[in-house]
Amino acid sequence: MRRRDFVLGALGTGALPYVLPQGAVAQTGRTTIPYGAAIRIDPMLEEPDYRKAVLDYCQVVVGEGGLKWIDLRPDRDSFVFDQPDRLLAFAEEHGLEMRGHTLAWYAAMPDWVETIASAEEARTELVRHIETVVGRYKGRISSWDVVNEPIADHPTREAPIRDSVWQRHLGKDYIELALRTTAKVNPDARLVINDFDFEQPTDKARARRKAFLDLIRELKARDVPLHAIGLQGHLQGEIAIDKSGLTAFVAELASMDLAIMVTELDIIDNLLPGPEIERDGIIAQRAKDFLDAIGAAKRPEAVLTWGISDRHTWVPIWFSRDDGMPNRPLPLDADFRPKPLMQVIQDFCAE
């Protein structure tokens, strides 16, 4: 069997490629659900087409970097706010909302954090970081991914939480600490826990959904401040969406009085067929299934993609194609032309 036939066969008859309606043109402007994208600050300031795409399509922006520890904290005693300050100035100049990403994460950490040697020291550093960063942007950044990706890749009953410097020294209590500290610094901030890989019809995804729900129920039972859940949506293009499982998962979160956000949507296409029209159709259908499954339980309060143009995307760093063709994971192609994925997002946001 040819590789293309194998991949298309794996998609299943219920996942026919999305086709841009004949004569349809992607429309810009404000929609019912705000759309946004993760932004790289240097291209945004240096490439007119990139900047224009952001202004044409986005109502919300988030820094792809800049607010991560590795960018902010080159050493224990320094905070470098250059990148987020520039992005926030751009957002405010053009009437865009900026989200904060992220305050507590296992990855993108400077080397010096490995010298943290005790629970007291870990608590001090995490609290100081949140107080400094959230305090600096109080009244200007109103939504924060306070905790990013807390669930282990393969969670078990004994180890549901991902390993990190915070987990090693504080256990899962670091999550509550981060949320309570953020709320104390800025009582008006929208507090979000952000995570991924909930949408596949696999045992791994089902285990992750259960571990995540267990965590959120415990936080709610302890009256920990938490307002929304960020569903990232780094979708594997060759794997169907577990629509019923995802809808039930979102419904359970919504029953706990939590809002839902789609925070990092893109479609990893390294195992999809090469021809662009075919690949773009499958990518758009995957996104449609994902968004529809979420929307069937609760309408998200925002939809953000992790990047806006295929010219600037993390995907080929980890998922380059064997055929040498460029990846196409985002709503605009490398020349900033809208693809069917953008139409899917706009249709969903406007419904």
Coordinates of C-alpha atoms in Angstrom, one line a residue, residues 124-330:
T124 CA 10.7 31.9 47.4
E125 CA 11.8 32.0 43.7
L126 CA 8.4 31.1 42.3
V127 CA 6.6 33.6 44.4
R128 CA 9.1 36.4 43.7
H129 CA 8.9 35.7 40.0
I130 CA 5.1 35.9 39.9
E131 CA 5.0 38.9 42.1
T132 CA 7.5 40.7 39.9
V133 CA 6.1 39.8 36.5
V134 CA 2.4 40.0 37.2
G135 CA 2.9 43.1 39.3
R136 CA 4.7 44.8 36.4
Y137 CA 1.8 44.2 34.0
K138 CA -1.1 44.6 36.4
G139 CA -3.9 46.4 34.7
R140 CA -2.4 45.8 31.2
I141 CA -2.2 42.0 30.9
S142 CA -5.5 40.6 32.2
S143 CA -5.2 36.9 31.3
W144 CA -2.4 34.6 32.3
D145 CA -1.4 31.0 31.6
V146 CA -0.4 30.7 35.2
V147 CA 0.5 27.0 35.0
N148 CA 1.5 25.4 31.7
E149 CA 1.4 21.7 31.0
P150 CA 1.3 20.3 34.5
I151 CA 0.1 16.8 33.6
A152 CA 2.7 14.1 32.9
D153 CA 3.0 12.7 29.4
H154 CA 1.9 9.3 30.6
P155 CA 0.2 10.0 33.9
T156 CA -0.3 7.2 36.5
R157 CA -2.2 7.2 39.8
E158 CA 1.2 7.5 41.6
A159 CA 2.6 10.2 39.3
P160 CA 0.0 12.3 37.5
I161 CA 2.0 15.5 37.6
R162 CA 4.9 16.2 35.2
D163 CA 8.4 16.4 36.6
S164 CA 9.8 19.9 37.0
V165 CA 11.9 21.9 39.4
W166 CA 8.7 22.9 41.1
Q167 CA 7.3 19.4 41.3
R168 CA 10.5 18.0 42.7
H169 CA 10.7 20.5 45.5
L170 CA 7.1 21.4 46.2
G171 CA 5.1 18.5 44.8
K172 CA 1.8 19.4 43.1
D173 CA 1.2 22.1 45.7
Y174 CA 3.3 24.4 43.4
I175 CA 0.1 24.7 41.2
E176 CA -2.0 26.0 44.0
L177 CA 0.9 28.3 45.1
A178 CA 1.2 29.8 41.6
L179 CA -2.5 30.4 41.3
R180 CA -3.0 31.9 44.7
T181 CA 0.1 34.1 44.3
T182 CA -1.1 35.4 40.9
A183 CA -4.6 36.2 42.3
K184 CA -3.1 38.0 45.3
V185 CA -0.9 40.2 43.1
N186 CA -3.7 40.9 40.6
P187 CA -7.2 40.0 41.9
D188 CA -8.7 41.0 38.6
A189 CA -6.6 38.7 36.4
R190 CA -8.1 35.8 34.5
L191 CA -6.2 32.7 35.7
V192 CA -5.7 29.8 33.3
I193 CA -4.2 26.3 33.4
N194 CA -3.0 25.4 30.0
D195 CA -2.3 21.9 28.7
F196 CA -2.4 19.7 25.6
D197 CA -3.0 16.2 24.1
F198 CA -6.6 15.6 25.3
E199 CA -8.2 15.2 21.9
Q200 CA -6.9 11.9 20.5
P201 CA -8.8 8.5 20.6
T202 CA -5.9 6.9 22.5
D203 CA -5.3 5.4 26.0
K204 CA -2.7 8.1 26.5
A205 CA -5.2 10.9 25.9
R206 CA -7.9 9.3 28.0
A207 CA -5.4 9.0 30.9
R208 CA -4.4 12.6 30.5
R209 CA -8.0 13.7 30.5
K210 CA -8.6 11.8 33.7
A211 CA -5.5 13.1 35.4
F212 CA -6.3 16.6 34.4
L213 CA -9.9 16.4 35.7
D214 CA -8.7 14.9 39.0
L215 CA -6.3 17.9 39.4
I216 CA -9.0 20.5 38.6
R217 CA -11.6 18.9 40.9
E218 CA -9.1 19.0 43.7
L219 CA -8.2 22.6 43.1
K220 CA -11.9 23.6 43.0
A221 CA -12.6 21.6 46.2
R222 CA -9.8 23.7 47.9
D223 CA -11.3 26.9 46.5
V224 CA -8.1 27.7 44.6
P225 CA -8.7 30.7 42.2
L226 CA -9.0 29.4 38.7
H227 CA -11.2 30.8 35.9
A228 CA -10.4 29.1 32.6
I229 CA -8.8 26.1 31.0
G230 CA -6.6 26.5 28.0
L231 CA -6.8 23.6 25.5
Q232 CA -3.7 24.0 23.3
G233 CA -4.6 21.9 20.3
H234 CA -1.3 20.9 18.7
L235 CA -3.2 18.4 16.6
Q236 CA -1.6 15.4 15.0
G237 CA -2.9 15.7 11.4
E238 CA -3.0 11.9 10.7
I239 CA -5.0 11.1 13.9
A240 CA -8.8 11.6 14.1
I241 CA -10.3 13.7 16.9
D242 CA -12.1 11.8 19.6
K243 CA -15.1 14.0 19.3
S244 CA -17.3 12.4 21.9
G245 CA -14.5 12.1 24.4
L246 CA -13.4 15.7 23.9
T247 CA -16.9 17.0 24.2
A248 CA -17.5 15.0 27.4
F249 CA -14.2 16.3 28.8
V250 CA -15.0 19.9 28.1
A251 CA -18.6 19.5 29.5
E252 CA -17.0 18.2 32.8
L253 CA -14.8 21.3 33.0
A254 CA -17.7 23.6 32.2
S255 CA -19.7 22.0 35.0
M256 CA -17.1 23.3 37.4
D257 CA -17.9 26.9 36.3
L258 CA -14.7 27.1 34.1
A259 CA -14.4 29.0 30.9
I260 CA -12.6 27.3 27.9
M261 CA -10.0 28.8 25.7
V262 CA -8.3 27.3 22.6
T263 CA -4.7 28.7 23.1
E264 CA -2.2 27.1 20.8
L265 CA -3.9 25.6 17.8
D266 CA -1.9 24.2 14.9
I267 CA -1.9 21.0 12.9
I268 CA 1.2 18.9 12.7
D269 CA 1.3 17.7 9.1
N270 CA 4.6 15.7 8.7
L271 CA 2.7 12.4 8.1
L272 CA 0.0 13.9 5.8
P273 CA 0.1 13.7 2.0
G274 CA 2.3 16.1 0.1
P275 CA 0.0 17.9 -2.4
E276 CA -1.0 21.2 -0.8
I277 CA -4.7 21.2 -1.7
E278 CA -5.1 17.7 -0.2
R279 CA -3.1 18.4 2.9
D280 CA -4.7 21.8 3.5
G281 CA -8.1 20.1 3.3
I282 CA -7.2 17.4 5.9
I283 CA -5.7 20.1 8.2
A284 CA -8.8 22.2 8.0
Q285 CA -11.1 19.2 8.7
R286 CA -9.0 18.2 11.8
A287 CA -9.3 21.8 13.2
K288 CA -13.1 21.8 12.4
D289 CA -13.6 18.5 14.3
F290 CA -11.6 19.8 17.2
L291 CA -13.4 23.1 17.5
D292 CA -16.8 21.6 16.9
A293 CA -16.2 19.0 19.6
I294 CA -15.3 21.8 22.1
G295 CA -18.1 24.0 21.0
A296 CA -20.6 21.3 21.4
A297 CA -20.0 21.4 25.2
K298 CA -19.0 25.1 25.7
R299 CA -18.2 27.9 23.4
P300 CA -14.6 29.0 23.9
E301 CA -14.0 32.6 24.9
A302 CA -11.1 32.9 22.5
V303 CA -9.3 30.9 19.8
L304 CA -5.6 31.4 19.3
T305 CA -3.2 29.6 16.9
W306 CA 0.4 29.1 17.8
G307 CA 1.7 31.4 15.1
I308 CA -0.3 32.9 12.2
S309 CA 1.9 32.2 9.1
D310 CA 3.7 29.1 7.9
R311 CA 6.7 31.4 7.5
H312 CA 7.2 31.4 11.3
T313 CA 6.3 28.1 13.0
W314 CA 7.9 25.7 15.5
V315 CA 6.6 22.7 13.8
P316 CA 9.5 21.9 11.3
I317 CA 11.9 22.0 14.2
W318 CA 10.4 18.8 15.6
F319 CA 8.2 17.5 12.7
S320 CA 9.9 18.2 9.4
R321 CA 8.6 16.2 6.5
D322 CA 10.6 13.3 4.9
D323 CA 9.7 14.6 1.4
G324 CA 11.4 17.9 2.0
M325 CA 8.2 19.9 1.5
P326 CA 7.5 22.7 3.9
N327 CA 5.1 22.2 6.8
R328 CA 1.7 24.0 6.5
P329 CA 0.4 24.0 10.1
L330 CA -1.1 27.5 10.3

